[in-house]
Amino acid sequence: MPVDLEIVSPEKLLLAEPVEMVTLPAAEGELGVLPGHAPMIVLLRGGTVRTWEGGKVVQSLYVSGGFAEITGAKVTVLANAATPVADLSRAEAEKKLAAAESAYAALDRNDMAATLAAMDAIQAARAMVEAAAAP
Amino acid sequence: MPSLKSLRVRINSVKSTQKITSAMKMVAASKLRRAQTQAEAARPYAERMERMLGTLAASVSGPSAPKLLVGTGKEQTHLLLPVTADRGLAGAFNTNIGRLTRNIARRLEAGGKTVRVMPIGRKGRDYLKRDLASRIGEDVSFAGRKSIGYADAEAIAARVIAMVEAGEADVVTIIYNRFHSVISQIPTETRLVPTPVPENVPVQAGGIVEVEPDEADVLAKLLPQNLAVQIYRALLESAAGENGARMTAMDNATRNAGDMIKRLTLNYNRARQANITRELIEIISGAEAV
């Protein structure tokens, strides 16, 4: 029995297919979902969504953050932006990381919300660099 | 009776107008198709977000609930976001939004509320400047842009959130043309803040939903996202509506130009024949006199 995986970005539906297992970059650590998983709503950080078949990764998509809704037979990923890992460019990811780091450095440390947001941006950019580096 | 030459000039000028209007109609038709596809593609995300929001919102209440969800507790300052096009020649498309915004603003002010307006689109700003000038703060325009993306909606959402957080707005309403069909766009007002919680969300099979990290954290990210999605949807609907309205308006204009050309041509031919007849009479009477 497969899990129905759906990945949607605000601009379009990116992927809708049954998979054997999917791993999500949840905010509190990588999360693997097999059929019959308990219903959950999780926050995602920047990272890679991977689909598995027979113990091997079939597809990997980089998401910059978002949400996932898990019900028994269905996983819906609401991604802020998603790109297949193969389409990522390392140089661009590094540029993004540098931008995020300089934005963080320029921040006012007393502004908690902005600091947290900047840290999230750095983390997402770092995950993008990693995803781009390891095909 | 106008001279033959002036008639000829007018016919030519109406003909070139007709060429322009029919070209604009074609352009609007193809843009409409693109806008509709874009709006269609954005639908799945909005639907799923709404469902998730419904599940989560039910579990959060009390004074710790985020401002975006429950409002600031007051209803004093209303922020209106009228969405119009940046270009005219689209029939009553822009005027309808302007009029609705003005009426809403008057109604609110009669009730003692404070109104702020943040027009999205140049035409709406120009229209509202006449009688709501003092309420307009900043405005957003996409003039010269080929298409609107989600990032634009996010930017607008960020400004709105900043205003709500700073206590500069208690209730936020977006006013836009909902695309009903090519010939009809319905001016609609939708409340953005406090977030209307979708009701009758189907209860999840399997009982209680676990939330990680916790409801408040997820909601804190979900609500701004939801706001951006709602704005994005309004922008897309409005873009589709604009092109539909322009297509209809230009179709009418092309037909009117056709009617006018027919009438002018008839006049032109009459004048031409009258001239010939008069010349003949002159020749014949001249010959008879000899």
XYZ file of N, CA and C in Angstrom, chain A residues 6 8-13 26-28 38-43 67-69 71 76 78-80 120, chain B residues 41-42 44-45 48-49 51-52 56 149-150 204-206 208-213 218 221-222 225 232:
150
model
N 1.788 14.476 -2.360
C 1.488 15.654 -3.168
C 2.416 16.767 -2.740
N 2.859 20.757 -3.365
C 2.299 21.936 -4.011
C 3.053 23.184 -3.584
N 3.303 24.056 -4.530
C 3.839 25.376 -4.213
C 2.712 26.355 -4.495
N 2.822 27.594 -3.987
C 1.716 28.539 -4.213
C 1.404 28.698 -5.690
N 2.397 28.502 -6.541
C 2.164 28.763 -7.950
C 1.652 27.572 -8.719
N 1.982 26.355 -8.285
C 1.408 25.197 -8.970
C 1.567 23.894 -8.199
N 0.859 22.889 -8.703
C 0.977 21.541 -8.166
C 2.213 20.917 -8.805
N 11.543 17.922 8.468
C 10.699 18.577 9.465
C 11.532 19.507 10.331
N 10.860 20.469 10.944
C 11.561 21.482 11.735
C 12.356 20.853 12.871
N 11.890 19.729 13.370
C 12.577 19.123 14.516
C 13.329 17.862 14.114
N 0.549 8.090 11.666
C -0.453 8.810 12.460
C -0.664 10.197 11.861
N -1.885 10.720 11.910
C -2.142 12.052 11.340
C -1.305 13.117 12.032
N -0.686 13.947 11.239
C 0.214 14.961 11.794
C 0.212 16.202 10.921
N 0.502 17.333 11.548
C 0.817 18.530 10.776
C 2.192 18.966 11.229
N 3.134 19.070 10.313
C 4.489 19.448 10.711
C 4.960 20.663 9.953
N 5.820 21.389 10.634
C 6.469 22.547 10.030
C 7.734 22.025 9.354
N 5.001 23.511 5.005
C 4.238 22.685 5.936
C 3.965 21.344 5.292
N 3.689 20.350 6.113
C 3.252 19.078 5.566
C 2.101 18.568 6.405
N 1.134 18.018 5.714
C -0.007 17.435 6.403
C 0.019 15.946 6.119
N -1.884 12.377 6.651
C -3.007 11.576 7.119
C -2.642 10.150 6.764
N 0.642 15.648 2.174
C 0.575 16.857 1.373
C 1.668 17.791 1.851
N 3.110 21.442 1.552
C 2.898 22.802 1.071
C 4.250 23.502 1.145
N 4.920 23.564 0.011
C 6.270 24.115 0.000
C 6.227 25.578 -0.382
N 7.105 26.382 0.233
C 7.178 27.790 -0.170
C 7.731 27.887 -1.581
N 16.613 31.194 10.048
C 15.921 30.227 9.197
C 16.412 30.338 7.761
N -3.686 26.973 -11.591
C -2.537 26.298 -10.997
C -2.380 26.652 -9.528
N -2.869 27.834 -9.151
C -2.685 28.280 -7.769
C -3.741 27.686 -6.848
N -4.803 24.461 -6.038
C -4.559 23.353 -5.098
C -3.922 23.811 -3.797
N -2.934 24.702 -3.892
C -2.240 25.155 -2.687
C -3.215 25.849 -1.751
N -5.581 23.405 0.028
C -4.978 22.594 1.083
C -4.607 23.439 2.282
N -4.201 24.672 1.992
C -3.852 25.560 3.089
C -5.086 25.854 3.936
N -7.615 23.968 4.358
C -7.976 22.788 5.148
C -7.099 22.709 6.395
N -5.806 22.941 6.193
C -4.874 22.864 7.313
C -5.195 23.939 8.351
N -6.137 23.603 12.354
C -5.330 24.203 13.414
C -6.065 25.270 14.207
N 3.815 37.439 -9.784
C 4.213 36.172 -9.186
C 3.831 36.139 -7.719
N 4.093 35.006 -7.123
C 3.738 34.838 -5.721
C 4.548 35.791 -4.841
N -10.734 14.734 10.258
C -9.755 13.772 9.768
C -10.109 12.361 10.230
N -9.998 11.461 9.298
C -10.142 10.068 9.700
C -8.935 9.737 10.567
N -9.130 8.999 11.638
C -7.979 8.663 12.470
C -7.880 9.537 13.699
N -7.432 12.516 16.408
C -6.701 13.721 16.734
C -5.432 13.842 15.902
N -5.185 15.048 15.451
C -4.000 15.306 14.641
C -2.884 15.781 15.561
N -1.739 15.174 15.355
C -0.586 15.588 16.134
C 0.061 16.771 15.406
N 0.551 17.743 16.157
C 1.166 18.887 15.502
C 2.581 19.058 16.013
N 3.515 19.224 15.093
C 4.910 19.362 15.465
C 5.486 20.622 14.833
N 6.189 21.507 15.503
C 6.540 21.537 16.940
C 5.294 21.717 17.830
N 3.295 26.510 14.435
C 2.873 26.259 13.058
C 1.971 27.395 12.594
N 3.596 30.552 11.426
C 4.146 30.531 10.061
C 3.010 30.446 9.037
N 1.970 29.737 9.430
C 0.891 29.452 8.487
C 0.074 30.701 8.176
N 1.561 33.111 5.658
C 1.530 32.415 4.380
C 0.110 32.429 3.801
N -2.574 36.656 -3.208
C -2.167 36.118 -4.510
C -3.394 35.717 -5.320
